[in-house]
Amino acid sequence: MQPESTPMNPSSRKTWTGVKSRSMPAMLQSRDLYFTPPALATPNPTVKTESSGTDTGQVLMRPYRTFVDVQEMLDAKEQMFKNQDKAVFELFGRVVYSSRENFQKKQYFQFRSLLKEQPPYINGTLVHWEVGSPQDIAAQDFLKKRPSHAKCFCRCKLKQDPRAKTGWVVIVLEIRQSGWKEIQKVMDTLGRKDLDEPTSSSGN
């Protein structure tokens, strides 16, 4: 059974106010919108993973699809990819909770942003893995108890769900642990300076 998401307080929404692209669609320039697409330093870079012996692929770093903030990912889906069911996103975030049903091959996750210990939280599910596969082994890591929320890389799709507080749920395609070394490379490529700012969770 999945945990209930924590209610989101709209007034607590925050977003990165980085450099806006001149080629950004006019609808995204409005100050009333929360999503500011990240400015990529290179057109289509890839970042090598630092996974522990499991070959689960590289980070593709596609424009407007790689995120460290859950709200920014949701806003991108709403504003740019709402009618694209097959749109794939990459999230560097934290796993708040995970549980598994081995018989039905379902593993449940609750995600939050990488650097913000605050809503929105979003639920996700990984299904139909092959027992003993790299996908299976990497996902099992999140079943272990930890003193803090585990950092993760998640390749996923978003599906609308009226029962979810965010209106969306995550369909997990791939998930594995990540670390600050890999995350710093990603942040540098995205042109983000979040890690240079003191946060309550940046040291874990």
Short mmCIF file of C-alpha atoms in Angstrom, two decimals:
data_model
loop_
_atom_site.label_atom_id
_atom_site.label_comp_id
_atom_site.label_asym_id
_atom_site.label_seq_id
_atom_site.Cartn_x
_atom_site.Cartn_y
_atom_site.Cartn_z
CA MET A 1 0.00 0.00 0.00
CA GLN A 2 1.35 3.40 -0.98
CA PRO A 3 1.78 6.16 1.63
CA GLU A 4 -0.38 9.23 1.32
CA SER A 5 1.37 12.25 -0.10
CA THR A 6 1.85 15.22 2.19
CA PRO A 7 -0.56 18.06 1.29
CA MET A 8 1.10 20.78 -0.70
CA ASN A 9 0.99 24.35 0.51
CA PRO A 10 0.85 26.54 -2.61
CA SER A 11 2.46 29.43 -0.77
CA SER A 12 5.55 27.32 -0.11
CA ARG A 13 6.31 26.78 -3.78
CA LYS A 14 9.78 27.85 -4.74
CA THR A 15 11.65 27.54 -8.00
CA TRP A 16 15.05 28.23 -9.42
CA THR A 17 15.23 31.63 -11.03
CA GLY A 18 18.10 30.91 -13.37
CA VAL A 19 18.86 32.50 -16.73
CA LYS A 20 15.93 32.29 -19.11
CA SER A 21 16.55 31.23 -22.69
CA ARG A 22 15.78 33.82 -25.33
CA SER A 23 14.24 31.10 -27.47
CA MET A 24 11.86 30.04 -24.71
CA PRO A 25 8.18 30.00 -25.73
CA ALA A 26 6.31 33.16 -24.71
CA MET A 27 3.95 31.18 -22.48
CA LEU A 28 6.88 30.24 -20.27
CA GLN A 29 8.10 33.80 -19.85
CA SER A 30 5.13 34.76 -17.67
CA ARG A 31 6.14 35.59 -14.12
CA ASP A 32 2.96 33.84 -12.97
CA LEU A 33 4.39 30.45 -14.00
CA TYR A 34 6.68 28.57 -11.66
CA PHE A 35 8.66 26.65 -14.25
CA THR A 36 11.87 28.14 -15.62
CA PRO A 37 13.54 25.72 -18.05
CA PRO A 38 17.18 25.05 -17.15
CA ALA A 39 19.81 26.53 -19.42
CA LEU A 40 22.01 23.70 -20.66
CA ALA A 41 25.68 24.39 -21.16
CA THR A 42 25.89 21.96 -24.09
CA PRO A 43 23.20 20.80 -26.56
CA ASN A 44 23.08 17.09 -25.76
CA PRO A 45 25.61 16.07 -23.11
CA THR A 46 25.71 12.72 -21.38
CA VAL A 47 26.92 12.14 -17.85
CA LYS A 48 28.51 8.87 -16.81
CA THR A 49 26.78 7.16 -13.94
CA GLU A 50 28.41 6.20 -10.65
CA SER A 51 26.17 3.20 -9.99
CA SER A 52 27.64 0.41 -7.90
CA GLY A 53 28.35 -2.26 -10.48
CA THR A 54 24.89 -2.27 -12.09
CA ASP A 55 24.71 -1.16 -15.71
CA THR A 56 21.56 0.93 -15.75
CA GLY A 57 22.39 3.38 -18.51
CA GLN A 58 23.64 6.94 -18.81
CA VAL A 59 22.01 10.23 -17.95
CA LEU A 60 20.87 11.70 -21.26
CA MET A 61 20.56 15.32 -20.06
CA ARG A 62 17.96 16.30 -22.63
CA PRO A 63 16.77 19.94 -22.61
CA TYR A 64 13.73 20.55 -20.41
CA ARG A 65 13.60 16.90 -19.31
CA THR A 66 16.31 16.54 -16.65
CA PHE A 67 15.41 17.93 -13.21
CA VAL A 68 16.44 18.09 -9.56
CA ASP A 69 13.14 19.63 -8.47
CA VAL A 70 9.80 17.76 -8.51
CA GLN A 71 7.70 20.89 -9.02
CA GLU A 72 9.77 21.98 -12.01
CA MET A 73 9.31 18.54 -13.58
CA LEU A 74 5.54 18.68 -13.02
CA ASP A 75 5.33 22.20 -14.45
CA ALA A 76 7.31 21.14 -17.53
CA LYS A 77 4.91 18.25 -18.07
CA GLU A 78 1.87 20.51 -17.66
CA GLN A 79 3.13 23.33 -19.86
CA MET A 80 5.19 21.60 -22.54
CA PHE A 81 4.43 17.87 -22.65
CA LYS A 82 0.88 17.46 -21.30
CA ASN A 83 -0.41 15.70 -24.43
CA GLN A 84 2.73 13.62 -24.92
CA ASP A 85 2.09 10.40 -23.01
CA LYS A 86 5.45 8.93 -24.04
CA ALA A 87 7.54 11.88 -22.86
CA VAL A 88 10.38 10.58 -20.66
CA PHE A 89 11.92 12.63 -17.83
CA GLU A 90 15.02 12.27 -15.68
CA LEU A 91 14.75 13.21 -12.01
CA PHE A 92 17.59 13.51 -9.52
CA GLY A 93 15.61 13.49 -6.29
CA ARG A 94 15.16 11.68 -3.00
CA VAL A 95 13.20 8.56 -2.13
CA VAL A 96 11.15 9.26 1.00
CA TYR A 97 9.63 5.78 1.18
CA SER A 98 9.63 2.50 -0.76
CA SER A 99 7.89 -0.87 -0.41
CA ARG A 100 7.57 -3.92 -2.64
CA GLU A 101 5.08 -6.61 -3.61
CA ASN A 102 7.32 -9.40 -4.90
CA PHE A 103 4.49 -11.67 -6.07
CA GLN A 104 2.96 -9.00 -8.29
CA LYS A 105 6.35 -7.47 -9.10
CA LYS A 106 5.43 -3.97 -7.97
CA GLN A 107 7.64 -1.57 -6.04
CA TYR A 108 6.20 1.68 -4.71
CA PHE A 109 8.10 4.91 -4.19
CA GLN A 110 7.46 8.36 -2.82
CA PHE A 111 9.74 11.07 -4.19
CA ARG A 112 10.68 14.58 -3.14
CA SER A 113 13.01 17.19 -4.62
CA LEU A 114 16.74 16.72 -4.20
CA LEU A 115 17.44 19.90 -2.22
CA LYS A 116 14.06 20.81 -0.71
CA GLU A 117 12.55 19.02 2.27
CA GLN A 118 9.07 20.25 1.42
CA PRO A 119 6.12 19.44 -0.86
CA PRO A 120 5.26 18.48 -3.47
CA TYR A 121 5.76 14.77 -2.87
CA ILE A 122 4.84 12.42 -5.70
CA ASN A 123 4.19 8.67 -5.72
CA GLY A 124 5.56 6.26 -8.30
CA THR A 125 5.55 2.58 -9.21
CA LEU A 126 8.04 0.23 -10.85
CA VAL A 127 6.49 -2.94 -12.31
CA HIS A 128 7.33 -6.21 -14.09
CA TRP A 129 11.08 -6.33 -13.54
CA GLU A 130 13.10 -9.44 -14.32
CA VAL A 131 14.24 -11.11 -11.10
CA GLY A 132 17.97 -10.64 -10.61
CA SER A 133 18.25 -8.05 -13.37
CA PRO A 134 20.18 -4.78 -12.88
CA GLN A 135 16.82 -2.99 -12.70
CA ASP A 136 15.67 -5.32 -9.90
CA ILE A 137 18.92 -5.08 -7.92
CA ALA A 138 19.15 -1.28 -8.19
CA ALA A 139 15.53 -0.82 -7.06
CA GLN A 140 16.02 -3.08 -4.02
CA ASP A 141 18.56 -0.61 -2.61
CA PHE A 142 15.71 1.73 -1.71
CA LEU A 143 14.06 -0.86 0.55
CA LYS A 144 16.88 -0.47 3.09
CA LYS A 145 16.39 1.77 6.12
CA ARG A 146 18.50 4.93 6.13
CA PRO A 147 18.97 7.89 8.48
CA SER A 148 18.11 10.27 5.62
CA HIS A 149 16.22 10.10 2.33
CA ALA A 150 18.27 8.29 -0.33
CA LYS A 151 19.45 10.28 -3.33
CA CYS A 152 18.27 8.74 -6.59
CA PHE A 153 18.31 8.98 -10.34
CA CYS A 154 14.93 8.08 -11.82
CA ARG A 155 14.05 7.82 -15.50
CA CYS A 156 10.29 7.97 -15.73
CA LYS A 157 7.03 8.96 -17.38
CA LEU A 158 4.24 10.96 -15.77
CA LYS A 159 0.62 9.82 -15.80
CA GLN A 160 -2.40 11.87 -14.75
CA ASP A 161 -4.22 10.58 -11.66
CA PRO A 162 -7.10 12.61 -10.19
CA ARG A 163 -6.65 10.80 -6.85
CA ALA A 164 -3.10 12.13 -6.44
CA LYS A 165 -2.66 15.47 -4.68
CA THR A 166 -0.31 16.64 -7.44
CA GLY A 167 -2.61 15.29 -10.14
CA TRP A 168 0.21 13.09 -11.42
CA VAL A 169 1.95 9.81 -10.60
CA VAL A 170 5.35 8.52 -11.71
CA ILE A 171 5.76 5.46 -13.91
CA VAL A 172 9.29 4.37 -13.02
CA LEU A 173 11.27 3.04 -15.99
CA GLU A 174 14.63 2.94 -14.23
CA ILE A 175 15.81 3.89 -10.76
CA ARG A 176 19.12 3.68 -8.96
CA GLN A 177 21.08 5.42 -6.24
CA SER A 178 23.06 8.53 -7.03
CA GLY A 179 25.71 10.56 -5.21
CA TRP A 180 27.02 14.10 -4.94
CA LYS A 181 29.87 13.50 -7.40
CA GLU A 182 27.46 12.62 -10.20
CA ILE A 183 24.91 15.22 -9.11
CA GLN A 184 27.52 18.01 -9.13
CA LYS A 185 28.34 17.20 -12.77
CA VAL A 186 24.66 17.31 -13.64
CA MET A 187 24.13 20.60 -11.81
CA ASP A 188 27.13 22.15 -13.56
CA THR A 189 25.79 21.03 -16.94
CA LEU A 190 22.37 22.46 -16.13
CA GLY A 191 24.00 25.72 -15.09
CA ARG A 192 22.48 25.55 -11.62
CA LYS A 193 24.13 26.90 -8.48
CA ASP A 194 21.82 25.30 -5.91
CA LEU A 195 24.61 23.25 -4.35
CA ASP A 196 26.55 26.44 -3.61
CA GLU A 197 23.72 27.63 -1.38
CA PRO A 198 23.28 26.30 2.17
CA THR A 199 20.26 23.98 2.47
CA SER A 200 18.96 21.67 5.17
CA SER A 201 19.66 18.57 3.10
CA SER A 202 22.67 19.42 0.92
CA GLY A 203 25.12 17.71 3.23
CA ASN A 204 23.43 14.28 3.18
#
